[in-house]
Amino acid sequence: MILHGYWRSGTSYRTRIALNLKGLTYETRGVDLRQGAQKAADFLAMNPQGLVPALQVGDAVLTQSPAILEWLEEAHPQPPLLPSGALDRAQVRAMAALVECDIHPLNNLRVLKALREGFDADQAATDAWAGRWVGAGFDALESLVQRQGDGWCWGDQPTLADCCLIPQIYSARRFNVDMTAWPALSAIESRAQAHPAFQAAHPDRQPDAD
């Protein structure tokens, strides 16, 4: 497998975590979003949307990190990143979607670039924008984790929800969001910092990192 991604991309980060938790071997190829590498003809031929990540699996190319994570769970079910019960799986997917759908899309690179270029937003304004949506999402996720977690977002083992949460916390800190309001999420972050799969996926450890 070949993972085309950007070292600081939250969606690439969550994909690396899942691959590592599954114990899978993959090659990393950097796509520098700041330089517009995602718009290069060869990359667009592989992923017409021009976004990361893109995961090459033999002759197939998988895009959109939620679909990639679900495929990993189906194709490589051990160790599981979803619980066994249907209702429990739905709860984990809902927590993952809270990040994937309601937080991350509003503070990714192209949205922040649009704020700066189209609305003259400075760094303080973009930080406030990102913090607004991070805060609303983390408020809800904190409550869910306190209800359903036991060391991780759901239960006592990492799930797809944790794959999504940890990169979002990394982004939140980049936007100067104070994490003290969410002790359960911060505790998961501390646990992840000691977990080899999360350590290896960290942006600073990627070959294309600054």
mmCIF file with all atom_site columns, C-alpha atoms in Angstrom:
data_model
loop_
_atom_site.group_PDB
_atom_site.id
_atom_site.type_symbol
_atom_site.label_atom_id
_atom_site.label_alt_id
_atom_site.label_comp_id
_atom_site.label_asym_id
_atom_site.label_entity_id
_atom_site.label_seq_id
_atom_site.pdbx_PDB_ins_code
_atom_site.Cartn_x
_atom_site.Cartn_y
_atom_site.Cartn_z
_atom_site.occupancy
_atom_site.B_iso_or_equiv
_atom_site.pdbx_formal_charge
_atom_site.auth_seq_id
_atom_site.auth_comp_id
_atom_site.auth_asym_id
_atom_site.auth_atom_id
_atom_site.pdbx_PDB_model_num
ATOM 1   C CA . MET A 1 1   ? 0.000   0.000  0.000   1.00 0.00 ? 1   MET A CA 1
ATOM 2   C CA . ILE A 1 2   ? 1.089   3.564  -0.723  1.00 0.00 ? 2   ILE A CA 1
ATOM 3   C CA . LEU A 1 3   ? -0.342  6.447  1.300   1.00 0.00 ? 3   LEU A CA 1
ATOM 4   C CA . HIS A 1 4   ? -0.267  9.787  -0.499  1.00 0.00 ? 4   HIS A CA 1
ATOM 5   C CA . GLY A 1 5   ? -0.741  12.472 2.126   1.00 0.00 ? 5   GLY A CA 1
ATOM 6   C CA . TYR A 1 6   ? 0.491   15.651 3.729   1.00 0.00 ? 6   TYR A CA 1
ATOM 7   C CA . TRP A 1 7   ? 2.331   15.367 7.033   1.00 0.00 ? 7   TRP A CA 1
ATOM 8   C CA . ARG A 1 8   ? 0.177   17.962 8.837   1.00 0.00 ? 8   ARG A CA 1
ATOM 9   C CA . SER A 1 9   ? -3.151  16.997 7.255   1.00 0.00 ? 9   SER A CA 1
ATOM 10  C CA . GLY A 1 10  ? -5.612  15.751 9.859   1.00 0.00 ? 10  GLY A CA 1
ATOM 11  C CA . THR A 1 11  ? -7.170  13.304 7.415   1.00 0.00 ? 11  THR A CA 1
ATOM 12  C CA . SER A 1 12  ? -3.768  11.879 6.487   1.00 0.00 ? 12  SER A CA 1
ATOM 13  C CA . TYR A 1 13  ? -2.875  11.712 10.188  1.00 0.00 ? 13  TYR A CA 1
ATOM 14  C CA . ARG A 1 14  ? -6.013  9.728  11.086  1.00 0.00 ? 14  ARG A CA 1
ATOM 15  C CA . THR A 1 15  ? -5.326  7.319  8.226   1.00 0.00 ? 15  THR A CA 1
ATOM 16  C CA . ARG A 1 16  ? -1.776  6.735  9.430   1.00 0.00 ? 16  ARG A CA 1
ATOM 17  C CA . ILE A 1 17  ? -3.070  5.990  12.925  1.00 0.00 ? 17  ILE A CA 1
ATOM 18  C CA . ALA A 1 18  ? -5.521  3.396  11.616  1.00 0.00 ? 18  ALA A CA 1
ATOM 19  C CA . LEU A 1 19  ? -2.895  1.748  9.415   1.00 0.00 ? 19  LEU A CA 1
ATOM 20  C CA . ASN A 1 20  ? -0.511  1.596  12.376  1.00 0.00 ? 20  ASN A CA 1
ATOM 21  C CA . LEU A 1 21  ? -3.124  0.219  14.759  1.00 0.00 ? 21  LEU A CA 1
ATOM 22  C CA . LYS A 1 22  ? -3.819  -2.521 12.223  1.00 0.00 ? 22  LYS A CA 1
ATOM 23  C CA . GLY A 1 23  ? -0.096  -3.282 12.069  1.00 0.00 ? 23  GLY A CA 1
ATOM 24  C CA . LEU A 1 24  ? -0.009  -2.791 8.299   1.00 0.00 ? 24  LEU A CA 1
ATOM 25  C CA . THR A 1 25  ? 3.055   -1.941 6.237   1.00 0.00 ? 25  THR A CA 1
ATOM 26  C CA . TYR A 1 26  ? 2.745   0.991  3.850   1.00 0.00 ? 26  TYR A CA 1
ATOM 27  C CA . GLU A 1 27  ? 4.878   3.471  1.958   1.00 0.00 ? 27  GLU A CA 1
ATOM 28  C CA . THR A 1 28  ? 4.382   7.187  2.534   1.00 0.00 ? 28  THR A CA 1
ATOM 29  C CA . ARG A 1 29  ? 4.558   9.711  -0.311  1.00 0.00 ? 29  ARG A CA 1
ATOM 30  C CA . GLY A 1 30  ? 4.294   13.364 0.602   1.00 0.00 ? 30  GLY A CA 1
ATOM 31  C CA . VAL A 1 31  ? 1.909   15.729 -1.189  1.00 0.00 ? 31  VAL A CA 1
ATOM 32  C CA . ASP A 1 32  ? 2.801   19.305 -0.189  1.00 0.00 ? 32  ASP A CA 1
ATOM 33  C CA . LEU A 1 33  ? -0.516  21.139 -0.057  1.00 0.00 ? 33  LEU A CA 1
ATOM 34  C CA . ARG A 1 34  ? 1.217   24.484 0.476   1.00 0.00 ? 34  ARG A CA 1
ATOM 35  C CA . GLN A 1 35  ? 2.984   24.131 -2.868  1.00 0.00 ? 35  GLN A CA 1
ATOM 36  C CA . GLY A 1 36  ? -0.150  22.990 -4.695  1.00 0.00 ? 36  GLY A CA 1
ATOM 37  C CA . ALA A 1 37  ? 1.134   19.452 -5.305  1.00 0.00 ? 37  ALA A CA 1
ATOM 38  C CA . GLN A 1 38  ? -2.433  18.173 -4.950  1.00 0.00 ? 38  GLN A CA 1
ATOM 39  C CA . LYS A 1 39  ? -3.310  20.014 -8.174  1.00 0.00 ? 39  LYS A CA 1
ATOM 40  C CA . ALA A 1 40  ? -0.528  18.424 -10.222 1.00 0.00 ? 40  ALA A CA 1
ATOM 41  C CA . ALA A 1 41  ? -1.719  16.446 -13.224 1.00 0.00 ? 41  ALA A CA 1
ATOM 42  C CA . ASP A 1 42  ? -0.379  13.117 -11.972 1.00 0.00 ? 42  ASP A CA 1
ATOM 43  C CA . PHE A 1 43  ? -2.090  13.486 -8.610  1.00 0.00 ? 43  PHE A CA 1
ATOM 44  C CA . LEU A 1 44  ? -5.387  14.606 -10.160 1.00 0.00 ? 44  LEU A CA 1
ATOM 45  C CA . ALA A 1 45  ? -5.257  11.566 -12.420 1.00 0.00 ? 45  ALA A CA 1
ATOM 46  C CA . MET A 1 46  ? -5.209  9.481  -9.266  1.00 0.00 ? 46  MET A CA 1
ATOM 47  C CA . ASN A 1 47  ? -7.655  11.571 -7.219  1.00 0.00 ? 47  ASN A CA 1
ATOM 48  C CA . PRO A 1 48  ? -9.710  14.007 -9.329  1.00 0.00 ? 48  PRO A CA 1
ATOM 49  C CA . GLN A 1 49  ? -10.842 15.887 -6.211  1.00 0.00 ? 49  GLN A CA 1
ATOM 50  C CA . GLY A 1 50  ? -7.269  16.943 -5.538  1.00 0.00 ? 50  GLY A CA 1
ATOM 51  C CA . LEU A 1 51  ? -7.376  16.176 -1.831  1.00 0.00 ? 51  LEU A CA 1
ATOM 52  C CA . VAL A 1 52  ? -5.390  13.979 0.556   1.00 0.00 ? 52  VAL A CA 1
ATOM 53  C CA . PRO A 1 53  ? -5.186  11.252 1.568   1.00 0.00 ? 53  PRO A CA 1
ATOM 54  C CA . ALA A 1 54  ? -5.205  8.810  -1.315  1.00 0.00 ? 54  ALA A CA 1
ATOM 55  C CA . LEU A 1 55  ? -4.378  5.197  -0.559  1.00 0.00 ? 55  LEU A CA 1
ATOM 56  C CA . GLN A 1 56  ? -3.118  3.000  -3.369  1.00 0.00 ? 56  GLN A CA 1
ATOM 57  C CA . VAL A 1 57  ? -4.013  -0.643 -2.864  1.00 0.00 ? 57  VAL A CA 1
ATOM 58  C CA . GLY A 1 58  ? -2.691  -2.602 -5.804  1.00 0.00 ? 58  GLY A CA 1
ATOM 59  C CA . ASP A 1 59  ? -4.401  -1.160 -8.881  1.00 0.00 ? 59  ASP A CA 1
ATOM 60  C CA . ALA A 1 60  ? -7.101  0.564  -6.817  1.00 0.00 ? 60  ALA A CA 1
ATOM 61  C CA . VAL A 1 61  ? -7.013  4.050  -5.302  1.00 0.00 ? 61  VAL A CA 1
ATOM 62  C CA . LEU A 1 62  ? -9.101  4.814  -2.221  1.00 0.00 ? 62  LEU A CA 1
ATOM 63  C CA . THR A 1 63  ? -9.953  8.401  -1.292  1.00 0.00 ? 63  THR A CA 1
ATOM 64  C CA . GLN A 1 64  ? -11.846 10.141 1.517   1.00 0.00 ? 64  GLN A CA 1
ATOM 65  C CA . SER A 1 65  ? -10.468 9.111  4.904   1.00 0.00 ? 65  SER A CA 1
ATOM 66  C CA . PRO A 1 66  ? -13.796 7.839  6.358   1.00 0.00 ? 66  PRO A CA 1
ATOM 67  C CA . ALA A 1 67  ? -14.095 5.413  3.441   1.00 0.00 ? 67  ALA A CA 1
ATOM 68  C CA . ILE A 1 68  ? -10.453 4.383  3.819   1.00 0.00 ? 68  ILE A CA 1
ATOM 69  C CA . LEU A 1 69  ? -10.896 3.725  7.542   1.00 0.00 ? 69  LEU A CA 1
ATOM 70  C CA . GLU A 1 70  ? -14.026 1.668  6.919   1.00 0.00 ? 70  GLU A CA 1
ATOM 71  C CA . TRP A 1 71  ? -12.231 -0.318 4.204   1.00 0.00 ? 71  TRP A CA 1
ATOM 72  C CA . LEU A 1 72  ? -9.332  -1.008 6.557   1.00 0.00 ? 72  LEU A CA 1
ATOM 73  C CA . GLU A 1 73  ? -11.777 -2.351 9.128   1.00 0.00 ? 73  GLU A CA 1
ATOM 74  C CA . GLU A 1 74  ? -13.449 -4.609 6.567   1.00 0.00 ? 74  GLU A CA 1
ATOM 75  C CA . ALA A 1 75  ? -10.312 -5.820 4.792   1.00 0.00 ? 75  ALA A CA 1
ATOM 76  C CA . HIS A 1 76  ? -8.137  -6.135 7.915   1.00 0.00 ? 76  HIS A CA 1
ATOM 77  C CA . PRO A 1 77  ? -10.562 -6.809 10.781  1.00 0.00 ? 77  PRO A CA 1
ATOM 78  C CA . GLN A 1 78  ? -7.902  -7.587 13.398  1.00 0.00 ? 78  GLN A CA 1
ATOM 79  C CA . PRO A 1 79  ? -7.367  -5.824 15.665  1.00 0.00 ? 79  PRO A CA 1
ATOM 80  C CA . PRO A 1 80  ? -10.867 -4.310 15.438  1.00 0.00 ? 80  PRO A CA 1
ATOM 81  C CA . LEU A 1 81  ? -11.391 -0.551 15.462  1.00 0.00 ? 81  LEU A CA 1
ATOM 82  C CA . LEU A 1 82  ? -15.150 -0.970 15.860  1.00 0.00 ? 82  LEU A CA 1
ATOM 83  C CA . PRO A 1 83  ? -16.934 -2.862 18.655  1.00 0.00 ? 83  PRO A CA 1
ATOM 84  C CA . SER A 1 84  ? -18.908 -6.012 17.949  1.00 0.00 ? 84  SER A CA 1
ATOM 85  C CA . GLY A 1 85  ? -22.451 -4.821 18.621  1.00 0.00 ? 85  GLY A CA 1
ATOM 86  C CA . ALA A 1 86  ? -24.376 -2.923 15.945  1.00 0.00 ? 86  ALA A CA 1
ATOM 87  C CA . LEU A 1 87  ? -25.541 -0.200 18.341  1.00 0.00 ? 87  LEU A CA 1
ATOM 88  C CA . ASP A 1 88  ? -22.041 0.175  19.759  1.00 0.00 ? 88  ASP A CA 1
ATOM 89  C CA . ARG A 1 89  ? -20.560 0.464  16.264  1.00 0.00 ? 89  ARG A CA 1
ATOM 90  C CA . ALA A 1 90  ? -23.082 3.185  15.469  1.00 0.00 ? 90  ALA A CA 1
ATOM 91  C CA . GLN A 1 91  ? -22.014 5.116  18.572  1.00 0.00 ? 91  GLN A CA 1
ATOM 92  C CA . VAL A 1 92  ? -18.346 4.940  17.608  1.00 0.00 ? 92  VAL A CA 1
ATOM 93  C CA . ARG A 1 93  ? -19.143 5.992  14.048  1.00 0.00 ? 93  ARG A CA 1
ATOM 94  C CA . ALA A 1 94  ? -21.157 8.926  15.389  1.00 0.00 ? 94  ALA A CA 1
ATOM 95  C CA . MET A 1 95  ? -18.204 10.142 17.466  1.00 0.00 ? 95  MET A CA 1
ATOM 96  C CA . ALA A 1 96  ? -15.892 9.783  14.491  1.00 0.00 ? 96  ALA A CA 1
ATOM 97  C CA . ALA A 1 97  ? -18.367 11.663 12.276  1.00 0.00 ? 97  ALA A CA 1
ATOM 98  C CA . LEU A 1 98  ? -18.586 14.466 14.827  1.00 0.00 ? 98  LEU A CA 1
ATOM 99  C CA . VAL A 1 99  ? -14.956 15.201 14.006  1.00 0.00 ? 99  VAL A CA 1
ATOM 100 C CA . GLU A 1 100 ? -15.013 14.178 10.333  1.00 0.00 ? 100 GLU A CA 1
ATOM 101 C CA . CYS A 1 101 ? -18.159 16.114 9.403   1.00 0.00 ? 101 CYS A CA 1
ATOM 102 C CA . ASP A 1 102 ? -18.715 18.863 11.984  1.00 0.00 ? 102 ASP A CA 1
ATOM 103 C CA . ILE A 1 103 ? -15.269 20.039 13.097  1.00 0.00 ? 103 ILE A CA 1
ATOM 104 C CA . HIS A 1 104 ? -12.511 19.206 10.641  1.00 0.00 ? 104 HIS A CA 1
ATOM 105 C CA . PRO A 1 105 ? -14.077 20.485 7.377   1.00 0.00 ? 105 PRO A CA 1
ATOM 106 C CA . LEU A 1 106 ? -14.418 23.966 8.871   1.00 0.00 ? 106 LEU A CA 1
ATOM 107 C CA . ASN A 1 107 ? -10.749 24.345 9.798   1.00 0.00 ? 107 ASN A CA 1
ATOM 108 C CA . ASN A 1 108 ? -8.883  22.562 7.037   1.00 0.00 ? 108 ASN A CA 1
ATOM 109 C CA . LEU A 1 109 ? -6.301  24.316 4.889   1.00 0.00 ? 109 LEU A CA 1
ATOM 110 C CA . ARG A 1 110 ? -8.508  25.297 1.959   1.00 0.00 ? 110 ARG A CA 1
ATOM 111 C CA . VAL A 1 111 ? -11.190 26.830 4.233   1.00 0.00 ? 111 VAL A CA 1
ATOM 112 C CA . LEU A 1 112 ? -8.622  28.843 6.160   1.00 0.00 ? 112 LEU A CA 1
ATOM 113 C CA . LYS A 1 113 ? -7.044  29.961 2.892   1.00 0.00 ? 113 LYS A CA 1
ATOM 114 C CA . ALA A 1 114 ? -10.461 31.135 1.691   1.00 0.00 ? 114 ALA A CA 1
ATOM 115 C CA . LEU A 1 115 ? -10.952 33.098 4.920   1.00 0.00 ? 115 LEU A CA 1
ATOM 116 C CA . ARG A 1 116 ? -7.610  34.832 4.479   1.00 0.00 ? 116 ARG A CA 1
ATOM 117 C CA . GLU A 1 117 ? -7.943  35.528 0.763   1.00 0.00 ? 117 GLU A CA 1
ATOM 118 C CA . GLY A 1 118 ? -11.663 36.232 0.522   1.00 0.00 ? 118 GLY A CA 1
ATOM 119 C CA . PHE A 1 119 ? -12.367 37.897 3.856   1.00 0.00 ? 119 PHE A CA 1
ATOM 120 C CA . ASP A 1 120 ? -8.986  39.386 4.831   1.00 0.00 ? 120 ASP A CA 1
ATOM 121 C CA . ALA A 1 121 ? -8.881  37.291 8.017   1.00 0.00 ? 121 ALA A CA 1
ATOM 122 C CA . ASP A 1 122 ? -5.634  37.581 9.955   1.00 0.00 ? 122 ASP A CA 1
ATOM 123 C CA . GLN A 1 123 ? -4.160  34.827 12.133  1.00 0.00 ? 123 GLN A CA 1
ATOM 124 C CA . ALA A 1 124 ? -6.184  35.859 15.178  1.00 0.00 ? 124 ALA A CA 1
ATOM 125 C CA . ALA A 1 125 ? -9.396  35.743 13.159  1.00 0.00 ? 125 ALA A CA 1
ATOM 126 C CA . THR A 1 126 ? -8.636  32.341 11.659  1.00 0.00 ? 126 THR A CA 1
ATOM 127 C CA . ASP A 1 127 ? -7.729  31.002 15.104  1.00 0.00 ? 127 ASP A CA 1
ATOM 128 C CA . ALA A 1 128 ? -11.042 32.293 16.462  1.00 0.00 ? 128 ALA A CA 1
ATOM 129 C CA . TRP A 1 129 ? -12.928 30.741 13.547  1.00 0.00 ? 129 TRP A CA 1
ATOM 130 C CA . ALA A 1 130 ? -11.316 27.352 14.066  1.00 0.00 ? 130 ALA A CA 1
ATOM 131 C CA . GLY A 1 131 ? -11.714 27.556 17.825  1.00 0.00 ? 131 GLY A CA 1
ATOM 132 C CA . ARG A 1 132 ? -15.433 28.235 17.524  1.00 0.00 ? 132 ARG A CA 1
ATOM 133 C CA . TRP A 1 133 ? -16.107 24.957 15.741  1.00 0.00 ? 133 TRP A CA 1
ATOM 134 C CA . VAL A 1 134 ? -13.551 22.953 17.697  1.00 0.00 ? 134 VAL A CA 1
ATOM 135 C CA . GLY A 1 135 ? -15.133 24.129 20.936  1.00 0.00 ? 135 GLY A CA 1
ATOM 136 C CA . ALA A 1 136 ? -18.677 23.262 19.924  1.00 0.00 ? 136 ALA A CA 1
ATOM 137 C CA . GLY A 1 137 ? -17.654 19.812 18.739  1.00 0.00 ? 137 GLY A CA 1
ATOM 138 C CA . PHE A 1 138 ? -15.387 19.048 21.677  1.00 0.00 ? 138 PHE A CA 1
ATOM 139 C CA . ASP A 1 139 ? -18.129 20.060 24.135  1.00 0.00 ? 139 ASP A CA 1
ATOM 140 C CA . ALA A 1 140 ? -20.365 17.353 22.685  1.00 0.00 ? 140 ALA A CA 1
ATOM 141 C CA . LEU A 1 141 ? -17.581 14.799 22.332  1.00 0.00 ? 141 LEU A CA 1
ATOM 142 C CA . GLU A 1 142 ? -16.440 15.330 25.926  1.00 0.00 ? 142 GLU A CA 1
ATOM 143 C CA . SER A 1 143 ? -19.914 14.409 27.137  1.00 0.00 ? 143 SER A CA 1
ATOM 144 C CA . LEU A 1 144 ? -20.033 11.308 24.945  1.00 0.00 ? 144 LEU A CA 1
ATOM 145 C CA . VAL A 1 145 ? -16.592 10.143 26.060  1.00 0.00 ? 145 VAL A CA 1
ATOM 146 C CA . GLN A 1 146 ? -17.453 10.625 29.727  1.00 0.00 ? 146 GLN A CA 1
ATOM 147 C CA . ARG A 1 147 ? -20.524 8.461  29.147  1.00 0.00 ? 147 ARG A CA 1
ATOM 148 C CA . GLN A 1 148 ? -19.027 5.766  26.913  1.00 0.00 ? 148 GLN A CA 1
ATOM 149 C CA . GLY A 1 149 ? -15.266 5.826  27.303  1.00 0.00 ? 149 GLY A CA 1
ATOM 150 C CA . ASP A 1 150 ? -12.985 3.813  29.529  1.00 0.00 ? 150 ASP A CA 1
ATOM 151 C CA . GLY A 1 151 ? -9.574  5.214  28.692  1.00 0.00 ? 151 GLY A CA 1
ATOM 152 C CA . TRP A 1 152 ? -10.424 5.835  25.041  1.00 0.00 ? 152 TRP A CA 1
ATOM 153 C CA . CYS A 1 153 ? -13.374 7.443  23.259  1.00 0.00 ? 153 CYS A CA 1
ATOM 154 C CA . TRP A 1 154 ? -15.416 4.249  23.492  1.00 0.00 ? 154 TRP A CA 1
ATOM 155 C CA . GLY A 1 155 ? -14.406 1.507  25.874  1.00 0.00 ? 155 GLY A CA 1
ATOM 156 C CA . ASP A 1 156 ? -10.873 0.530  26.788  1.00 0.00 ? 156 ASP A CA 1
ATOM 157 C CA . GLN A 1 157 ? -9.319  0.123  23.329  1.00 0.00 ? 157 GLN A CA 1
ATOM 158 C CA . PRO A 1 158 ? -8.664  2.597  20.481  1.00 0.00 ? 158 PRO A CA 1
ATOM 159 C CA . THR A 1 159 ? -11.415 2.853  17.875  1.00 0.00 ? 159 THR A CA 1
ATOM 160 C CA . LEU A 1 160 ? -12.089 4.833  14.724  1.00 0.00 ? 160 LEU A CA 1
ATOM 161 C CA . ALA A 1 161 ? -13.220 7.675  16.985  1.00 0.00 ? 161 ALA A CA 1
ATOM 162 C CA . ASP A 1 162 ? -9.751  7.946  18.521  1.00 0.00 ? 162 ASP A CA 1
ATOM 163 C CA . CYS A 1 163 ? -8.170  7.881  15.056  1.00 0.00 ? 163 CYS A CA 1
ATOM 164 C CA . CYS A 1 164 ? -10.169 11.032 14.328  1.00 0.00 ? 164 CYS A CA 1
ATOM 165 C CA . LEU A 1 165 ? -9.905  12.717 17.717  1.00 0.00 ? 165 LEU A CA 1
ATOM 166 C CA . ILE A 1 166 ? -6.126  12.804 18.126  1.00 0.00 ? 166 ILE A CA 1
ATOM 167 C CA . PRO A 1 167 ? -5.403  14.671 14.858  1.00 0.00 ? 167 PRO A CA 1
ATOM 168 C CA . GLN A 1 168 ? -8.166  17.144 15.716  1.00 0.00 ? 168 GLN A CA 1
ATOM 169 C CA . ILE A 1 169 ? -6.561  17.854 19.081  1.00 0.00 ? 169 ILE A CA 1
ATOM 170 C CA . TYR A 1 170 ? -3.253  18.389 17.273  1.00 0.00 ? 170 TYR A CA 1
ATOM 171 C CA . SER A 1 171 ? -4.980  20.926 15.011  1.00 0.00 ? 171 SER A CA 1
ATOM 172 C CA . ALA A 1 172 ? -6.735  22.562 17.955  1.00 0.00 ? 172 ALA A CA 1
ATOM 173 C CA . ARG A 1 173 ? -3.422  23.226 19.629  1.00 0.00 ? 173 ARG A CA 1
ATOM 174 C CA . ARG A 1 174 ? -2.099  24.772 16.412  1.00 0.00 ? 174 ARG A CA 1
ATOM 175 C CA . PHE A 1 175 ? -5.025  27.200 16.598  1.00 0.00 ? 175 PHE A CA 1
ATOM 176 C CA . ASN A 1 176 ? -4.221  28.034 20.226  1.00 0.00 ? 176 ASN A CA 1
ATOM 177 C CA . VAL A 1 177 ? -7.331  26.327 21.583  1.00 0.00 ? 177 VAL A CA 1
ATOM 178 C CA . ASP A 1 178 ? -7.152  25.837 25.357  1.00 0.00 ? 178 ASP A CA 1
ATOM 179 C CA . MET A 1 179 ? -7.830  22.140 26.015  1.00 0.00 ? 179 MET A CA 1
ATOM 180 C CA . THR A 1 180 ? -8.436  22.480 29.761  1.00 0.00 ? 180 THR A CA 1
ATOM 181 C CA . ALA A 1 181 ? -12.209 22.563 29.208  1.00 0.00 ? 181 ALA A CA 1
ATOM 182 C CA . TRP A 1 182 ? -12.157 18.934 28.021  1.00 0.00 ? 182 TRP A CA 1
ATOM 183 C CA . PRO A 1 183 ? -10.369 16.735 30.589  1.00 0.00 ? 183 PRO A CA 1
ATOM 184 C CA . ALA A 1 184 ? -11.638 13.426 29.163  1.00 0.00 ? 184 ALA A CA 1
ATOM 185 C CA . LEU A 1 185 ? -10.352 14.297 25.683  1.00 0.00 ? 185 LEU A CA 1
ATOM 186 C CA . SER A 1 186 ? -7.046  15.503 27.123  1.00 0.00 ? 186 SER A CA 1
ATOM 187 C CA . ALA A 1 187 ? -6.677  12.206 28.993  1.00 0.00 ? 187 ALA A CA 1
ATOM 188 C CA . ILE A 1 188 ? -7.086  10.311 25.718  1.00 0.00 ? 188 ILE A CA 1
ATOM 189 C CA . GLU A 1 189 ? -4.441  12.544 24.159  1.00 0.00 ? 189 GLU A CA 1
ATOM 190 C CA . SER A 1 190 ? -2.033  11.635 26.986  1.00 0.00 ? 190 SER A CA 1
ATOM 191 C CA . ARG A 1 191 ? -2.769  7.946  26.529  1.00 0.00 ? 191 ARG A CA 1
ATOM 192 C CA . ALA A 1 192 ? -2.197  8.223  22.773  1.00 0.00 ? 192 ALA A CA 1
ATOM 193 C CA . GLN A 1 193 ? 1.147   9.942  23.313  1.00 0.00 ? 193 GLN A CA 1
ATOM 194 C CA . ALA A 1 194 ? 2.368   6.734  24.973  1.00 0.00 ? 194 ALA A CA 1
ATOM 195 C CA . HIS A 1 195 ? 0.942   4.383  22.313  1.00 0.00 ? 195 HIS A CA 1
ATOM 196 C CA . PRO A 1 196 ? 3.392   3.284  19.570  1.00 0.00 ? 196 PRO A CA 1
ATOM 197 C CA . ALA A 1 197 ? 0.805   3.412  16.756  1.00 0.00 ? 197 ALA A CA 1
ATOM 198 C CA . PHE A 1 198 ? -0.116  7.004  17.569  1.00 0.00 ? 198 PHE A CA 1
ATOM 199 C CA . GLN A 1 199 ? 3.514   7.987  18.155  1.00 0.00 ? 199 GLN A CA 1
ATOM 200 C CA . ALA A 1 200 ? 4.580   6.717  14.725  1.00 0.00 ? 200 ALA A CA 1
ATOM 201 C CA . ALA A 1 201 ? 1.693   8.548  13.035  1.00 0.00 ? 201 ALA A CA 1
ATOM 202 C CA . HIS A 1 202 ? 2.511   11.946 14.569  1.00 0.00 ? 202 HIS A CA 1
ATOM 203 C CA . PRO A 1 203 ? 3.097   14.669 11.954  1.00 0.00 ? 203 PRO A CA 1
ATOM 204 C CA . ASP A 1 204 ? 6.541   15.529 13.290  1.00 0.00 ? 204 ASP A CA 1
ATOM 205 C CA . ARG A 1 205 ? 7.707   11.957 12.599  1.00 0.00 ? 205 ARG A CA 1
ATOM 206 C CA . GLN A 1 206 ? 6.758   11.928 8.919   1.00 0.00 ? 206 GLN A CA 1
ATOM 207 C CA . PRO A 1 207 ? 9.490   11.969 6.241   1.00 0.00 ? 207 PRO A CA 1
ATOM 208 C CA . ASP A 1 208 ? 8.016   15.073 4.545   1.00 0.00 ? 208 ASP A CA 1
ATOM 209 C CA . ALA A 1 209 ? 7.656   17.092 7.769   1.00 0.00 ? 209 ALA A CA 1
ATOM 210 C CA . ASP A 1 210 ? 9.314   20.486 8.029   1.00 0.00 ? 210 ASP A CA 1
#
